[in-house]
Coordinates of C-alpha atoms in Angstrom, one line a residue:
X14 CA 79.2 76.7 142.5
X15 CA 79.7 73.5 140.2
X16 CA 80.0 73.3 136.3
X17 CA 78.5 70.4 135.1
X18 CA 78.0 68.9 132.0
X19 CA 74.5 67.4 130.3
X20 CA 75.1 66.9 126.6
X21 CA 76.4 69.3 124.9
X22 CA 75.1 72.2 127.3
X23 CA 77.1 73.6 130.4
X24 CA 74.8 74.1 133.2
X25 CA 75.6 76.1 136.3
X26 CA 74.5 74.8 140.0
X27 CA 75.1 76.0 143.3
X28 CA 77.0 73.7 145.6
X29 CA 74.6 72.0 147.8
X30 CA 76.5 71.2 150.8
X31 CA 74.4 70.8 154.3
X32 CA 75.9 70.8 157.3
X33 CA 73.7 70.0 161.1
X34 CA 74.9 73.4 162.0
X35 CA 72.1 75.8 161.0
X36 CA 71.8 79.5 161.1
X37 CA 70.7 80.7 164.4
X38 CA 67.0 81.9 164.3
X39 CA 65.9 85.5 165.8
X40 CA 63.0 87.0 166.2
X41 CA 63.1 88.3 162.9
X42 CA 63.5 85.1 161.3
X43 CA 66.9 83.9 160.3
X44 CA 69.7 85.7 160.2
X45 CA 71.0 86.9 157.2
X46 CA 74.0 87.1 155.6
X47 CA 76.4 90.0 155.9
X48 CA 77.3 92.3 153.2
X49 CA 80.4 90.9 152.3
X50 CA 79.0 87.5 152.2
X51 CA 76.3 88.5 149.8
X52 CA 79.3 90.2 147.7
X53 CA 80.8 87.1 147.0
X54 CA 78.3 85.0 146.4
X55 CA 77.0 87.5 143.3
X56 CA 80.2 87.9 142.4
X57 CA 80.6 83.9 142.3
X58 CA 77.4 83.7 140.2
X59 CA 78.6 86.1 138.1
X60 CA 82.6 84.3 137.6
X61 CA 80.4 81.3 137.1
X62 CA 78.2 82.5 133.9
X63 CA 81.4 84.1 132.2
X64 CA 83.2 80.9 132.8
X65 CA 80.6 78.8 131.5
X66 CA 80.0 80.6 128.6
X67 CA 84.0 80.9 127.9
X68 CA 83.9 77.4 127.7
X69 CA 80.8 76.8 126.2
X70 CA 80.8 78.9 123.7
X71 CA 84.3 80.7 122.9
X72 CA 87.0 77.5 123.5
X73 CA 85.4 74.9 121.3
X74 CA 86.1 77.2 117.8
X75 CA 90.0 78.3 119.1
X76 CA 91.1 75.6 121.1
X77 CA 94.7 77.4 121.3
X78 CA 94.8 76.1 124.9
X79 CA 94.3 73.4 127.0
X80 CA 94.4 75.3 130.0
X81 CA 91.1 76.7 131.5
X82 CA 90.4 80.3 133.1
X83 CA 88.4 78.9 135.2
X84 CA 89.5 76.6 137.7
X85 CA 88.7 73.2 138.1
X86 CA 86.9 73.1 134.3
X87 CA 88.0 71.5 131.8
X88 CA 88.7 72.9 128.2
X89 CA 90.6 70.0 126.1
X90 CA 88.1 68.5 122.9
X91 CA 87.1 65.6 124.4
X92 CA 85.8 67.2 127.1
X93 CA 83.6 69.5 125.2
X94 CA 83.1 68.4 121.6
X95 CA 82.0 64.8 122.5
X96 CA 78.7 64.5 120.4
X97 CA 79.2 62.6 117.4
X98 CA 78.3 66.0 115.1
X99 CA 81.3 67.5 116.5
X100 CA 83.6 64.6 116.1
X101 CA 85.9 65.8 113.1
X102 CA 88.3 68.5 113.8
X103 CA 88.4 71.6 111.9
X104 CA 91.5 71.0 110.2
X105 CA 89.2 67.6 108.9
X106 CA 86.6 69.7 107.8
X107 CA 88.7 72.2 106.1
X108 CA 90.9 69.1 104.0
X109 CA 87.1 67.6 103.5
X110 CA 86.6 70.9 101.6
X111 CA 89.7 71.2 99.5
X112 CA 90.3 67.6 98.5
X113 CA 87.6 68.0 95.8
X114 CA 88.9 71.2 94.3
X115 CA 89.7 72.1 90.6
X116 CA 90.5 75.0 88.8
X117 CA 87.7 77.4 87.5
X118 CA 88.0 76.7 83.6
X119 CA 88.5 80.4 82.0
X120 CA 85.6 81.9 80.7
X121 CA 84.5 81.7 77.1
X122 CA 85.2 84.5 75.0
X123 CA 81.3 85.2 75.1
X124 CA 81.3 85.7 78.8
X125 CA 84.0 88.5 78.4
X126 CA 82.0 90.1 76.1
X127 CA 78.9 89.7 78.5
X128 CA 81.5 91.3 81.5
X129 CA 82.2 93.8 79.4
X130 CA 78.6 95.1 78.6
X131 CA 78.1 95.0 82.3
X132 CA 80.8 97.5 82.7
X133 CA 79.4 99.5 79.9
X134 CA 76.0 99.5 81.8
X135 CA 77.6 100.5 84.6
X136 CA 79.1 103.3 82.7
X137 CA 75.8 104.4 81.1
X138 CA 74.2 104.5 84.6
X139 CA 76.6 106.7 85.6
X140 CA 75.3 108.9 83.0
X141 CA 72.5 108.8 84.5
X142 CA 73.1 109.6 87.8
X143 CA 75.0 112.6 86.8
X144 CA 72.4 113.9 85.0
X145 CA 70.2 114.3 88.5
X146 CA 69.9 117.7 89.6
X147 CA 70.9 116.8 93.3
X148 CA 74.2 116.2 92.0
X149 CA 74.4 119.8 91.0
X150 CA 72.7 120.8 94.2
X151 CA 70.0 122.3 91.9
X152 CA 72.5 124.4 90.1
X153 CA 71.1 125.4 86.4
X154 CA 74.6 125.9 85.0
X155 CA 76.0 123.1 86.2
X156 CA 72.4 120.4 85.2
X157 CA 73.3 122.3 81.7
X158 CA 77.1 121.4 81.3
X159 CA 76.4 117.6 82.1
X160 CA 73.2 117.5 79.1
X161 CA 76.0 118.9 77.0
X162 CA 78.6 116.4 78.0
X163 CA 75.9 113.7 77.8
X164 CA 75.0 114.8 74.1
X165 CA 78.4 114.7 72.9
X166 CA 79.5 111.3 74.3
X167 CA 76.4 110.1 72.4
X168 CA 76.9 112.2 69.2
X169 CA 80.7 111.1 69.1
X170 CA 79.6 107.2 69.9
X171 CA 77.0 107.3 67.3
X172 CA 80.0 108.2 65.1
X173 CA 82.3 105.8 66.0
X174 CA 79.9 103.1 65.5
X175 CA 79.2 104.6 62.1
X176 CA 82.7 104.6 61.0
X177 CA 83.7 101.5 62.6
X178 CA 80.5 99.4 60.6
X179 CA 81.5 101.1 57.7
X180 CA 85.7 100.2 57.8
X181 CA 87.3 103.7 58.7
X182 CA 90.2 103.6 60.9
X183 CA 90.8 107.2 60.1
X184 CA 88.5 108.0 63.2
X185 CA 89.8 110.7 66.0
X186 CA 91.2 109.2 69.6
X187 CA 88.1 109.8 71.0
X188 CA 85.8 108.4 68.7
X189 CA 88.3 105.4 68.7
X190 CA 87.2 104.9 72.5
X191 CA 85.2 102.4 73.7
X192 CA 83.0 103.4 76.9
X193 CA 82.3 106.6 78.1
X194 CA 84.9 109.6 79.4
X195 CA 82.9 111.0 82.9
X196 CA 85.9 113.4 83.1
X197 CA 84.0 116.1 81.5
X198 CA 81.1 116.1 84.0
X199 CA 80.4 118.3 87.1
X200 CA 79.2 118.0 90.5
X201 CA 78.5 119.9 93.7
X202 CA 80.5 119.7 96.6
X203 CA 80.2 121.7 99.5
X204 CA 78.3 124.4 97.5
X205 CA 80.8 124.6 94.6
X206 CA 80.9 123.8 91.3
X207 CA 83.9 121.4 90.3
X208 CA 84.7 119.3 87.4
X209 CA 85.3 115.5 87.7
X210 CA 88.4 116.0 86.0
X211 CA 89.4 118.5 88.7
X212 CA 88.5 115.9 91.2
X213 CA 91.1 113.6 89.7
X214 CA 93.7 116.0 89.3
X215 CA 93.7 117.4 92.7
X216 CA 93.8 113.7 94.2
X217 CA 96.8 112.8 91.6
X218 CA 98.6 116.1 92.6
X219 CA 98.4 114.4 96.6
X220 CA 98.6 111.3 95.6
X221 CA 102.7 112.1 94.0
X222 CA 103.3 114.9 96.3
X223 CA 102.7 112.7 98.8
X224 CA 104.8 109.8 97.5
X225 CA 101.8 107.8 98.2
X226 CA 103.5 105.2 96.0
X227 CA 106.0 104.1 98.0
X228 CA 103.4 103.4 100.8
X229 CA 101.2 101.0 98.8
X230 CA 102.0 97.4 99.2
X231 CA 100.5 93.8 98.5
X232 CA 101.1 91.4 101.0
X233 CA 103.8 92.5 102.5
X234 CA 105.6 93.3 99.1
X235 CA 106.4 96.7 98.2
X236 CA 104.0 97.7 94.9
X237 CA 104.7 101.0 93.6
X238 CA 101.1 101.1 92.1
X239 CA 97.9 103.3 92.4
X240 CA 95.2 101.3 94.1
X241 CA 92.3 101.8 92.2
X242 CA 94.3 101.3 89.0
X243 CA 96.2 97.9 90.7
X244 CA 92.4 96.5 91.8
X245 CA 91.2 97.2 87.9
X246 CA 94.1 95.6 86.4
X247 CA 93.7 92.8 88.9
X248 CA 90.0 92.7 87.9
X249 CA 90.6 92.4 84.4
X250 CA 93.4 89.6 84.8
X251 CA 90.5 87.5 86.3
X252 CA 87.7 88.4 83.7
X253 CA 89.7 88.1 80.2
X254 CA 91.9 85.3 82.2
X255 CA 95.3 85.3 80.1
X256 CA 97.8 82.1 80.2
X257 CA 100.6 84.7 79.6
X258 CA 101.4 88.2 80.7
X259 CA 104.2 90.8 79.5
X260 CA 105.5 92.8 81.6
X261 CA 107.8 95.5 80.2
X262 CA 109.5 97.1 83.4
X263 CA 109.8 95.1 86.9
X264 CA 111.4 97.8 89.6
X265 CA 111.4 95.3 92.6
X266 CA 109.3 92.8 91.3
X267 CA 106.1 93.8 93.6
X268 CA 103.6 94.2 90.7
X269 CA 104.6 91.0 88.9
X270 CA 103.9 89.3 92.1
X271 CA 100.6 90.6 92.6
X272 CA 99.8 89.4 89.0
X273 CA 101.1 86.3 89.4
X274 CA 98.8 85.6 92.3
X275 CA 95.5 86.4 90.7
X276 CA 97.0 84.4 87.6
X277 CA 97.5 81.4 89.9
X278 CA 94.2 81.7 91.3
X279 CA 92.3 80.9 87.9
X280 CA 94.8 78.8 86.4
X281 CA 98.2 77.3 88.3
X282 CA 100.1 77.1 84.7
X283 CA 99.6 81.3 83.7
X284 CA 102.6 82.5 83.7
X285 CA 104.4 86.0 83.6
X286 CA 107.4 86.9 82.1
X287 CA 108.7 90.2 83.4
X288 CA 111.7 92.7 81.4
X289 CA 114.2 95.3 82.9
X290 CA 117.7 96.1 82.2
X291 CA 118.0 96.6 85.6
X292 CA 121.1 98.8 85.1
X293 CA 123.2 100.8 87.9
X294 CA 122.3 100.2 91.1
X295 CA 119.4 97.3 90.0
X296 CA 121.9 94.5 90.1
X297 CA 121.0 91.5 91.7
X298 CA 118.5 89.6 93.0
X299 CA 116.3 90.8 95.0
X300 CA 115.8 93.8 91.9
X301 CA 115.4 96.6 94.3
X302 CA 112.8 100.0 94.1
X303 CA 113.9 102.4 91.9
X304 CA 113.3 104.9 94.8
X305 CA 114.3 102.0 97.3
X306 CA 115.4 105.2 100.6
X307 CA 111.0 106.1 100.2
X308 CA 110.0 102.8 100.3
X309 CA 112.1 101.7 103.2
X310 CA 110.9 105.0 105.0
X311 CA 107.0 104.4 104.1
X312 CA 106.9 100.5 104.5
X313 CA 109.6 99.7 107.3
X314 CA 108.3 95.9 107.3
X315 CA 108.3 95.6 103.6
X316 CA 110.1 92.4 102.6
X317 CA 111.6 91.5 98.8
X318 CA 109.3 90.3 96.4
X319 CA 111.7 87.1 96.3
X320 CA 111.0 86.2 99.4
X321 CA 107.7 84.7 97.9
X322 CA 107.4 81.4 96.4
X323 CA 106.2 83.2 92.8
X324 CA 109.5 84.6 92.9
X325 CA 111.4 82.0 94.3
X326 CA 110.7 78.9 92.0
X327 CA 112.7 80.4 89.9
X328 CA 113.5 83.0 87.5
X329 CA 116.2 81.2 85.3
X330 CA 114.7 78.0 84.5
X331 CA 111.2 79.1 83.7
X332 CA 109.9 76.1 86.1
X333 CA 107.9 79.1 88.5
X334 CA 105.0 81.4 87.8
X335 CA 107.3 84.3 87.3
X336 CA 110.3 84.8 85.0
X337 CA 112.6 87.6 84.8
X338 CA 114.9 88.6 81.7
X339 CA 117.4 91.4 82.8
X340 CA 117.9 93.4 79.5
X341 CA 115.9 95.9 77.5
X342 CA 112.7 95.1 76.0
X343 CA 113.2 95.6 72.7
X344 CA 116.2 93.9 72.7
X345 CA 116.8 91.1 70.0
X346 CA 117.0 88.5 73.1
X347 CA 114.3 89.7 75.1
X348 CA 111.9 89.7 72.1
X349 CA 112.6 86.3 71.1
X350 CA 111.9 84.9 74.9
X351 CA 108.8 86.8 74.6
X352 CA 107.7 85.4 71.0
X353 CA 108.8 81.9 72.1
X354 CA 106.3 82.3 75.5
X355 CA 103.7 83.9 73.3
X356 CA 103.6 81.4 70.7
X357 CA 102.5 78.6 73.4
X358 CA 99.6 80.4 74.7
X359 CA 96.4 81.0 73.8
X360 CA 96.0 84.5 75.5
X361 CA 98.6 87.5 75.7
X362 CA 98.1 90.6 78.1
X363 CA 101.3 93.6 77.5
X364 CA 101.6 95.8 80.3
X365 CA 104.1 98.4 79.3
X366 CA 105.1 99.8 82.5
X367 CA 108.9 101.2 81.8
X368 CA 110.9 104.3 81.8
X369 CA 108.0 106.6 80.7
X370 CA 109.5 108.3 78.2
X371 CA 108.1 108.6 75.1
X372 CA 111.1 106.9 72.7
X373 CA 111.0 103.8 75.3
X374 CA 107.2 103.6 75.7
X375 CA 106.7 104.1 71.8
X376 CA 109.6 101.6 71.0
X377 CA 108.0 98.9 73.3
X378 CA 104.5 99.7 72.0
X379 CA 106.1 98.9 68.7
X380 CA 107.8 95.2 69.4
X381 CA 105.2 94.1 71.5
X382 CA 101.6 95.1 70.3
X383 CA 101.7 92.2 67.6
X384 CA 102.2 89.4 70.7
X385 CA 98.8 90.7 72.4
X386 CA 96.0 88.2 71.4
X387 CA 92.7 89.1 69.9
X388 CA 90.2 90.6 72.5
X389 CA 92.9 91.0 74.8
X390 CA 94.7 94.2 76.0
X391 CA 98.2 96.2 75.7
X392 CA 97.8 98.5 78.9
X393 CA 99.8 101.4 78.9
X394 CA 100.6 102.5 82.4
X395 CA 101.2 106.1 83.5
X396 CA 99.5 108.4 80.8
X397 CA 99.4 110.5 83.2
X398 CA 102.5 111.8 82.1
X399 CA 103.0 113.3 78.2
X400 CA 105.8 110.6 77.4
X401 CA 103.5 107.6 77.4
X402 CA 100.4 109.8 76.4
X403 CA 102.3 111.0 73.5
X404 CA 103.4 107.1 72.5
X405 CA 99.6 105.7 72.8
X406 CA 98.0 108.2 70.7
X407 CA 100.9 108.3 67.3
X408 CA 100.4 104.5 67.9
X409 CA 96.5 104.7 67.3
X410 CA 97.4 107.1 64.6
X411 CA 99.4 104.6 62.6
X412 CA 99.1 101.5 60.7
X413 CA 100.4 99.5 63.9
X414 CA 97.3 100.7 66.0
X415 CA 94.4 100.2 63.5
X416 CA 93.1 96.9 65.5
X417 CA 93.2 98.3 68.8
X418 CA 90.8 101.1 71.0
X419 CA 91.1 102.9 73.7
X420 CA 88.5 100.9 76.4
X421 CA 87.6 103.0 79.1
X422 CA 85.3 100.4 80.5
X423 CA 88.4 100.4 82.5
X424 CA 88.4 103.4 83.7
X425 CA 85.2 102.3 86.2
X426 CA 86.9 104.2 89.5
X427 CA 86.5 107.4 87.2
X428 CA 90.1 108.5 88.6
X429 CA 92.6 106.3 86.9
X430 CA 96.7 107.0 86.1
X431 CA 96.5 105.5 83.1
X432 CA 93.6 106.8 81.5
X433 CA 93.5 106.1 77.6
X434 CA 96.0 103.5 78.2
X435 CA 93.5 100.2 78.3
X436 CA 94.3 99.2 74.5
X437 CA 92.0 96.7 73.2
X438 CA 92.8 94.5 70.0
X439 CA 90.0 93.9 68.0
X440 CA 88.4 90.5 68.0
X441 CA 88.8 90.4 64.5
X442 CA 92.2 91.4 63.5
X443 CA 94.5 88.4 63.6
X444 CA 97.6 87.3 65.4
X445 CA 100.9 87.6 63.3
X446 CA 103.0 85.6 65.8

């Protein structure tokens, strides 16, 4: 059996070697082979086909090898990518498709908008699918409750739009929110009845019993963040597209990478500028977790979020994607770094991600909520718990949180940690940087 090679085919043929010896005839003609001679010739036949395809049609796209499996058969580029189509090599035809590359521009502020109605359709489809009786499993009670809950996210919308058109800021929390809360709806599962809010509850209670947390990572990088709730954030960096985000409370530095990468994805000059004090045992860099002994057990092959170039290039100087300020947010210096970085970009995202208690959170809401730009967002994380509930909704409540509304376009996964916490500012309340 020979391999040969016509264009850019491989062909198998059987060796045709004749000798003057012939196989002696009988009187039942010639004689055949025996069984173990017709073994190996299959057996050839078949070694053959795999061999050809392999080369044929496996070697030419991973070329990790110049040696062949199959003996006698060449495998080296030359040998099979000969036809001028074939000539470049891939690492030609990947630079071919790079060299051209530019940045996407970031959107207008009308194609935010648009995103944002598309979310809001989303959210009224939702609705809608709710509202079918197989989602109650034909259960009247439960096709009742969702009309209700339906009728009041339209009565209370209808409001909001009312008081809104007509100037009044002295509108409740959930009037103030823009989008539509699905918590209040029901389904069937498994024949019963539960709540959507249940739903969420129950996989928050696992979620943190669990310490889920400390198993969630990003490339490698220790996180610390739910994944729906990371995705959403990640998917809002790329839609509103800020040049500068805040980030009040770093831990080990794995969120502000994974915000720094999207960021350099859409535009290679965003920056982050990331605030801890960092006290006690957070000395240093590398910052380490904050429950450092779980993360270590959960993520064994976790590395430091400095080991990565947004990290790396450097936090002192301000020449890299990332900087770090070790001291407390609020703090005189910190503030005036942040007002400084603010003042030279066009759009601010906060992300208040600290201590979680309610003088902290509130105090941070306070010195920061001026810095976030028109149409962009302060995002409160971890309302889950009552310290940075309680600081989002006195901040709505006073003067400070006129311009800005709860979105919970946001809140698309339905489950989300930091429900009410996606704090828009108004397109038309100004910046007082």
């Amino acid at each position: 059996m020979t391999i040969t090679k016509v264009g850019n085919m491989l062909q198998l043929r059987p060796n045709r070697k004749h000798t003057t010896a012939q196989a002696p005839m009988t009187s039942a003609g010639p004689r055949r082979p025996s069984s173990g001679a017709a073994g190996s010739m299959w057996w050839g036949w078949v070694i053959g086909f795999i061999c050809g395809w392999v080369v044929h049609s496996v070697l030419p796209f991973f070329q990790y090898t110049s040696t062949s499996p199959c003996p006698g058969v060449a495998t080296t580029e030359s040998s099979i990518l000969s036809s001028a189509s074939a000539s470049k090599s891939l690492n030609e035809k990947w630079s071919s498709l790079s060299s051209d590359y530019t940045p996407p521009r970031p959107p207008p502020p009308a194609t935010l908008e648009k995103n944002l109605e598309a979310l809001n359709s989303w959210r009224i489809n939702s609705i809608k699918e709710l509202l079918r009786p197989q989602m109650c499993g034909g259960n009247a009670d439960c096709l009742a409750h969702n009309k209700a809950a339906a009728k009041k996210i339209h009565n209370d919308h209808t409001a909001a739009d009312t008081n809104m058109t007509n100037g009044d800021d002295n509108v409740s929390m959930t009037r103030r929110s823009v989008g539509y809360n699905l918590q209040d709806f029901q389904i069937n599962v498994e024949g019963e009845i539960v709540s959507l809010h249940t739903l969420s509850a129950g996989y928050e209670k696992l979620f943190q019993g669990l310490k889920l947390h400390s198993a969630v990572t990003y490339m490698g990088i220790s996180f610390q963040q739910d994944p729906a709730d990371a995705f959403v954030i990640g998917d809002l960096l790329w839609r509103l597209q800020p040049d500068l985000v805040i980030e009040l409370g770093t831990s080990g530095g794995g969120s502000a990478f994974y915000y720094s990468h999207i960021m350099q994805e859409y535009n290679p000059k965003a920056r982050l500028l990331t605030i801890d004090p960092a006290a006690g045992k957070l000395v240093g860099i590398p910052l380490t977790q904050w429950n450092d002994w779980q993360v270590k057990k959960h993520c064994p092959f976790c590395q430091h979020s400095t080991t990565r170039y947004e990290w790396r290039n450097d936090t002192d100087s301000g020449n890299g994607p990332i900087r770090f300020y070790r001291g407390f947010p609020n703090s005189d210096e910190a503030l005036a770094i942040a007002r400084e970085a603010a003042s030279a970009a066009s759009t601010v995202l906060v992300i208040e991600d600290s201590n979680h208690l309610y003088d902290s959170v509130s105090g941070n809401i306070k010195a920061y909520h001026d810095l976030v730009t028109p149409g962009s967002y302060m995002i409160v994380q971890d309302t889950r718990l009552r310290g940075p509930l309680k600081a989002v909704k006195h901040f709505l409540d006073s003067d400070d949180g006129r311009c800005f509304d709860i979105d919970k376009r946001w809140e698309y996964f339905i489950f989300s940690q930091h429900f009410d916490g996606f704090l828009r500012r108004r397109v038309n309340c100004p910046t007082t940087i």
